[in-house]
mmCIF file of C-alpha atoms in Angstrom:
data_model
loop_
_atom_site.group_PDB
_atom_site.id
_atom_site.type_symbol
_atom_site.label_atom_id
_atom_site.label_comp_id
_atom_site.label_asym_id
_atom_site.label_seq_id
_atom_site.Cartn_x
_atom_site.Cartn_y
_atom_site.Cartn_z
ATOM 1 C CA MET A 14 20.316 1.787 -12.816
ATOM 2 C CA SER A 15 20.166 -1.885 -13.866
ATOM 3 C CA ASP A 16 22.921 -2.964 -11.451
ATOM 4 C CA ARG A 17 21.267 -1.402 -8.404
ATOM 5 C CA PRO A 18 19.040 -3.511 -6.202
ATOM 6 C CA TRP A 19 15.328 -2.680 -5.905
ATOM 7 C CA ALA A 20 13.152 -1.945 -2.884
ATOM 8 C CA THR A 21 9.473 -2.016 -3.640
ATOM 9 C CA PHE A 22 6.803 -0.566 -1.385
ATOM 10 C CA ASP A 23 3.085 -0.654 -0.848
ATOM 11 C CA CYS A 24 1.954 2.956 -0.496
ATOM 12 C CA PHE A 25 -1.174 3.286 1.680
ATOM 13 C CA GLY A 26 -0.571 2.005 5.178
ATOM 14 C CA THR A 27 3.156 1.698 4.636
ATOM 15 C CA LEU A 28 4.141 5.211 3.530
ATOM 16 C CA VAL A 29 0.877 7.157 3.847
ATOM 17 C CA ASP A 30 -1.354 7.034 6.921
ATOM 18 C CA TRP A 31 -4.254 5.180 5.264
ATOM 19 C CA ARG A 32 -6.217 4.672 8.545
ATOM 20 C CA HIS A 33 -6.082 8.400 9.336
ATOM 21 C CA GLY A 34 -7.222 9.156 5.762
ATOM 22 C CA ILE A 35 -10.229 6.876 5.919
ATOM 23 C CA VAL A 36 -11.290 8.056 9.351
ATOM 24 C CA THR A 37 -11.002 11.780 8.627
ATOM 25 C CA GLY A 38 -12.633 11.371 5.208
ATOM 26 C CA ALA A 39 -15.518 9.438 6.624
ATOM 27 C CA GLU A 40 -15.898 12.043 9.376
ATOM 28 C CA LEU A 41 -16.673 14.683 6.761
ATOM 29 C CA VAL A 42 -19.853 12.841 5.767
ATOM 30 C CA ALA A 43 -20.626 11.089 9.036
ATOM 31 C CA PRO A 44 -19.345 13.152 11.966
ATOM 32 C CA GLY A 45 -18.446 10.990 14.974
ATOM 33 C CA ARG A 46 -18.640 7.763 13.009
ATOM 34 C CA GLY A 47 -15.249 7.674 11.319
ATOM 35 C CA ALA A 48 -13.604 5.091 13.475
ATOM 36 C CA ARG A 49 -16.526 2.624 13.135
ATOM 37 C CA LEU A 50 -16.716 3.172 9.421
ATOM 38 C CA LEU A 51 -12.954 2.389 9.132
ATOM 39 C CA GLU A 52 -13.431 -0.974 10.823
ATOM 40 C CA ALA A 53 -16.391 -1.776 8.571
ATOM 41 C CA TYR A 54 -14.470 -0.548 5.554
ATOM 42 C CA ASN A 55 -11.590 -2.908 6.409
ATOM 43 C CA ARG A 56 -14.007 -5.858 6.406
ATOM 44 C CA HIS A 57 -15.495 -5.085 2.971
ATOM 45 C CA GLU A 58 -12.670 -3.816 0.783
ATOM 46 C CA PRO A 59 -10.994 -7.158 -0.028
ATOM 47 C CA GLN A 60 -14.335 -8.586 -1.113
ATOM 48 C CA VAL A 61 -15.066 -5.649 -3.404
ATOM 49 C CA GLU A 62 -11.670 -6.011 -4.955
ATOM 50 C CA ARG A 63 -12.155 -9.747 -5.475
ATOM 51 C CA GLU A 64 -15.635 -9.208 -7.009
ATOM 52 C CA THR A 65 -14.456 -6.569 -9.538
ATOM 53 C CA PRO A 66 -10.711 -6.749 -10.014
ATOM 54 C CA THR A 67 -10.741 -4.350 -12.967
ATOM 55 C CA MET A 68 -12.780 -1.677 -11.159
ATOM 56 C CA ARG A 69 -10.960 1.697 -10.704
ATOM 57 C CA TYR A 70 -9.764 2.090 -7.170
ATOM 58 C CA ARG A 71 -11.737 5.287 -6.642
ATOM 59 C CA ASP A 72 -14.847 3.207 -7.350
ATOM 60 C CA VAL A 73 -13.681 0.433 -5.064
ATOM 61 C CA MET A 74 -13.359 2.945 -2.261
ATOM 62 C CA ALA A 75 -16.831 4.343 -3.001
ATOM 63 C CA GLU A 76 -18.514 0.998 -3.081
ATOM 64 C CA THR A 77 -16.717 -0.152 0.028
ATOM 65 C CA LEU A 78 -17.745 2.988 1.932
ATOM 66 C CA ARG A 79 -21.341 2.426 0.882
ATOM 67 C CA ARG A 80 -21.253 -1.137 2.289
ATOM 68 C CA ALA A 81 -19.558 0.077 5.444
ATOM 69 C CA ALA A 82 -22.155 2.792 5.865
ATOM 70 C CA ALA A 83 -24.968 0.238 5.432
ATOM 71 C CA ASP A 84 -23.371 -1.938 8.194
ATOM 72 C CA GLU A 85 -23.222 1.088 10.532
ATOM 73 C CA LYS A 86 -26.687 2.418 9.614
ATOM 74 C CA VAL A 87 -25.168 5.625 8.230
ATOM 75 C CA GLU A 88 -27.174 7.312 5.461
ATOM 76 C CA LEU A 89 -24.995 8.741 2.720
ATOM 77 C CA LEU A 90 -25.974 11.350 0.172
ATOM 78 C CA ASP A 91 -25.488 10.281 -3.465
ATOM 79 C CA ASP A 92 -22.061 11.847 -3.834
ATOM 80 C CA ASP A 93 -20.808 11.196 -0.267
ATOM 81 C CA ALA A 94 -19.169 7.913 -1.236
ATOM 82 C CA GLY A 95 -16.632 9.785 -3.340
ATOM 83 C CA VAL A 96 -15.165 11.567 -0.327
ATOM 84 C CA LEU A 97 -12.217 9.154 0.036
ATOM 85 C CA ALA A 98 -11.026 9.580 -3.511
ATOM 86 C CA ALA A 99 -11.480 13.324 -3.189
ATOM 87 C CA THR A 100 -9.395 13.593 -0.019
ATOM 88 C CA ILE A 101 -6.678 10.986 -0.759
ATOM 89 C CA PRO A 102 -4.207 13.571 -2.149
ATOM 90 C CA PHE A 103 -4.194 15.184 1.311
ATOM 91 C CA TRP A 104 -3.678 12.030 3.405
ATOM 92 C CA PRO A 105 -0.556 12.468 5.520
ATOM 93 C CA VAL A 106 2.757 10.723 5.063
ATOM 94 C CA PHE A 107 4.155 9.030 8.150
ATOM 95 C CA PRO A 108 6.794 11.357 9.694
ATOM 96 C CA GLU A 109 9.824 9.039 9.200
ATOM 97 C CA VAL A 110 9.007 8.097 5.625
ATOM 98 C CA ARG A 111 10.684 10.875 3.593
ATOM 99 C CA PRO A 112 14.075 10.715 5.371
ATOM 100 C CA ALA A 113 13.996 6.896 5.327
ATOM 101 C CA LEU A 114 13.328 6.752 1.576
ATOM 102 C CA ARG A 115 16.037 9.367 0.870
ATOM 103 C CA ALA A 116 18.561 7.391 2.925
ATOM 104 C CA LEU A 117 17.728 4.184 1.146
ATOM 105 C CA ARG A 118 18.064 5.773 -2.266
ATOM 106 C CA GLU A 119 21.378 7.402 -1.227
ATOM 107 C CA SER A 120 22.634 4.015 -0.134
ATOM 108 C CA GLY A 121 22.311 2.624 -3.639
ATOM 109 C CA TRP A 122 18.759 1.325 -4.039
ATOM 110 C CA ASN A 123 16.143 1.922 -6.753
ATOM 111 C CA LEU A 124 12.657 2.527 -5.383
ATOM 112 C CA ALA A 125 9.340 1.378 -6.734
ATOM 113 C CA LEU A 126 5.680 1.414 -5.744
ATOM 114 C CA LEU A 127 3.374 -1.594 -6.176
ATOM 115 C CA THR A 128 0.059 -0.071 -5.264
ATOM 116 C CA ASN A 129 -3.622 -0.995 -5.198
ATOM 117 C CA CYS A 130 -4.516 2.395 -6.639
ATOM 118 C CA ASP A 131 -5.252 4.328 -9.825
ATOM 119 C CA ARG A 132 -2.568 6.174 -11.766
ATOM 120 C CA ASP A 133 -4.153 9.571 -11.155
ATOM 121 C CA LEU A 134 -4.529 9.048 -7.420
ATOM 122 C CA ILE A 135 -0.978 7.808 -6.930
ATOM 123 C CA GLY A 136 0.246 10.697 -9.013
ATOM 124 C CA LYS A 137 -1.424 13.126 -6.623
ATOM 125 C CA THR A 138 0.020 11.235 -3.597
ATOM 126 C CA GLN A 139 3.554 11.519 -4.953
ATOM 127 C CA ARG A 140 3.578 15.246 -4.288
ATOM 128 C CA ARG A 141 3.345 14.428 -0.590
ATOM 129 C CA LEU A 142 6.020 11.748 -0.657
ATOM 130 C CA ARG A 143 8.538 14.178 -2.227
ATOM 131 C CA VAL A 144 10.961 11.388 -3.017
ATOM 132 C CA PRO A 145 11.297 10.139 -6.639
ATOM 133 C CA PHE A 146 10.431 6.592 -7.511
ATOM 134 C CA ASP A 147 12.024 4.715 -10.410
ATOM 135 C CA ALA A 148 8.927 2.689 -11.207
ATOM 136 C CA ILE A 149 5.227 2.672 -10.250
ATOM 137 C CA ILE A 150 2.835 -0.235 -10.932
ATOM 138 C CA THR A 151 -0.809 0.307 -10.138
ATOM 139 C CA SER A 152 -3.854 -1.887 -10.125
ATOM 140 C CA GLU A 153 -5.065 0.075 -13.127
ATOM 141 C CA ASP A 154 -1.962 -1.110 -14.949
ATOM 142 C CA VAL A 155 -2.359 -4.805 -14.170
ATOM 143 C CA GLY A 156 -6.133 -5.245 -13.958
ATOM 144 C CA ALA A 157 -6.049 -6.796 -10.527
ATOM 145 C CA TYR A 158 -5.660 -6.033 -6.874
ATOM 146 C CA LYS A 159 -3.110 -7.512 -4.454
ATOM 147 C CA PRO A 160 -2.953 -10.138 -3.005
ATOM 148 C CA ALA A 161 -3.184 -11.319 -6.618
ATOM 149 C CA HIS A 162 0.353 -11.682 -7.984
ATOM 150 C CA ASN A 163 -0.104 -9.414 -11.014
ATOM 151 C CA HIS A 164 1.804 -6.460 -9.597
ATOM 152 C CA PHE A 165 4.767 -8.577 -8.654
ATOM 153 C CA HIS A 166 4.940 -10.336 -12.039
ATOM 154 C CA ARG A 167 4.654 -7.074 -13.943
ATOM 155 C CA PHE A 168 7.447 -5.585 -11.872
ATOM 156 C CA MET A 169 9.752 -8.573 -12.488
ATOM 157 C CA ASP A 170 8.921 -8.886 -16.202
ATOM 158 C CA SER A 171 8.846 -5.242 -17.214
ATOM 159 C CA LEU A 172 12.067 -4.276 -15.415
ATOM 160 C CA ASP A 173 13.857 -7.628 -15.666
ATOM 161 C CA VAL A 174 14.380 -7.775 -11.936
ATOM 162 C CA SER A 175 15.460 -11.058 -10.325
ATOM 163 C CA ARG A 176 14.440 -12.001 -6.766
ATOM 164 C CA ASP A 177 18.024 -11.803 -5.561
ATOM 165 C CA ARG A 178 18.090 -8.058 -6.315
ATOM 166 C CA TRP A 179 14.716 -7.240 -4.709
ATOM 167 C CA VAL A 180 13.252 -6.552 -1.279
ATOM 168 C CA HIS A 181 9.532 -5.801 -0.785
ATOM 169 C CA VAL A 182 8.534 -3.580 2.150
ATOM 170 C CA ALA A 183 4.904 -3.305 3.280
ATOM 171 C CA GLN A 184 2.546 -2.888 6.145
ATOM 172 C CA GLY A 185 -0.229 -4.981 4.630
ATOM 173 C CA TYR A 186 0.113 -8.653 5.680
ATOM 174 C CA PHE A 187 -2.820 -9.932 3.611
ATOM 175 C CA HIS A 188 -2.250 -7.757 0.564
ATOM 176 C CA ASP A 189 1.591 -7.809 0.434
ATOM 177 C CA ILE A 190 3.465 -10.052 2.808
ATOM 178 C CA LEU A 191 1.442 -13.214 1.947
ATOM 179 C CA PRO A 192 1.827 -12.854 -1.868
ATOM 180 C CA ALA A 193 5.485 -11.868 -1.594
ATOM 181 C CA SER A 194 6.081 -14.994 0.505
ATOM 182 C CA GLU A 195 4.297 -17.180 -2.014
ATOM 183 C CA LEU A 196 6.572 -15.733 -4.763
ATOM 184 C CA GLY A 197 9.803 -16.092 -2.770
ATOM 185 C CA VAL A 198 10.465 -12.347 -2.641
ATOM 186 C CA THR A 199 12.529 -11.065 0.298
ATOM 187 C CA ARG A 200 10.142 -9.104 2.500
ATOM 188 C CA VAL A 201 10.058 -6.661 5.409
ATOM 189 C CA TRP A 202 6.803 -6.347 7.298
ATOM 190 C CA ILE A 203 6.143 -2.898 8.750
ATOM 191 C CA ASN A 204 3.708 -3.862 11.502
ATOM 192 C CA ARG A 205 2.536 -0.391 12.453
ATOM 193 C CA ILE A 206 -0.602 -1.493 14.311
ATOM 194 C CA GLN A 207 0.736 -4.557 16.079
ATOM 195 C CA GLU A 208 -1.245 -7.096 14.140
ATOM 196 C CA PRO A 209 -1.116 -10.640 15.582
ATOM 197 C CA ASN A 210 -0.133 -12.341 12.326
ATOM 198 C CA ASP A 211 2.761 -14.822 12.062
ATOM 199 C CA PRO A 212 5.933 -12.712 12.010
ATOM 200 C CA SER A 213 8.048 -15.673 10.752
ATOM 201 C CA LEU A 214 6.584 -15.131 7.309
ATOM 202 C CA ALA A 215 8.715 -12.031 6.919
ATOM 203 C CA HIS A 216 12.529 -11.752 6.842
ATOM 204 C CA ALA A 217 12.288 -8.759 9.214
ATOM 205 C CA VAL A 218 9.494 -7.065 11.208
ATOM 206 C CA ARG A 219 9.704 -3.404 12.149
ATOM 207 C CA PRO A 220 7.215 -1.003 13.771
ATOM 208 C CA ASP A 221 7.973 1.746 11.193
ATOM 209 C CA LEU A 222 10.563 2.776 8.589
ATOM 210 C CA SER A 223 12.985 4.510 10.965
ATOM 211 C CA ASP A 224 15.861 2.050 10.230
ATOM 212 C CA LEU A 225 14.779 1.243 6.677
ATOM 213 C CA ALA A 226 18.174 1.417 4.970
ATOM 214 C CA ALA A 227 19.871 -0.803 7.537
ATOM 215 C CA THR A 228 16.999 -3.296 7.604
ATOM 216 C CA VAL A 229 16.771 -3.627 3.814
ATOM 217 C CA ALA A 230 20.538 -4.108 3.556
ATOM 218 C CA GLN A 231 20.459 -6.738 6.292
ATOM 219 C CA VAL A 232 17.640 -8.877 4.814
ATOM 220 C CA HIS A 233 19.098 -8.488 1.338
ATOM 221 C CA GLN A 234 22.448 -9.802 2.496
ATOM 222 C CA SER A 235 20.882 -12.619 4.560
ATOM 223 C CA ALA A 236 18.879 -13.720 1.516
ATOM 224 C CA GLY A 237 22.029 -13.921 -0.574
ATOM 225 C CA GLY A 238 21.678 -10.702 -2.506
#
């Protein structure tokens, strides 16, 4: 395994349809308001993570949903804020993800997750991914949330992985592409929602993972791997 290169992934937004999960979860407690709550949620989550970097992710989601609901004048019952953690094991995987991950593994790559999530929640999500990962590093493990560099440093140090044997693949520009760029890690931006961020910060930009194995091989070779 040690001679194989590594591809690391963010999970939610990249492999799992995070936006769908937030909207449908919010709809359970606020029918008709899910889309608005998602937009408010997106505004608040980075701040909650910065304020309390050691907070469990299930509690980050609950606090963020409370703040989003306050913005949107949605009244939540006491236990409504836990709906996202309760439903996360059922959030759907993007349709091309499983075959893309299998093809990448079969072409000689190790796979790892660097996720802003708790161990128990990512464990439940793995049953939907159905593809084995060789390493998983969570926020619970490192006591911080991306875009802090803790996940990346833990991955490099614990597995003795050098940058020339590593490609990071993620949808999140703020949480993943920016810190990977700061650390000099080869990176593929999966811009699923056509965000207007600077594409030159990534070695490749793709709308999804359909050609994952070819893209990872290309950027790895171009970077001198």
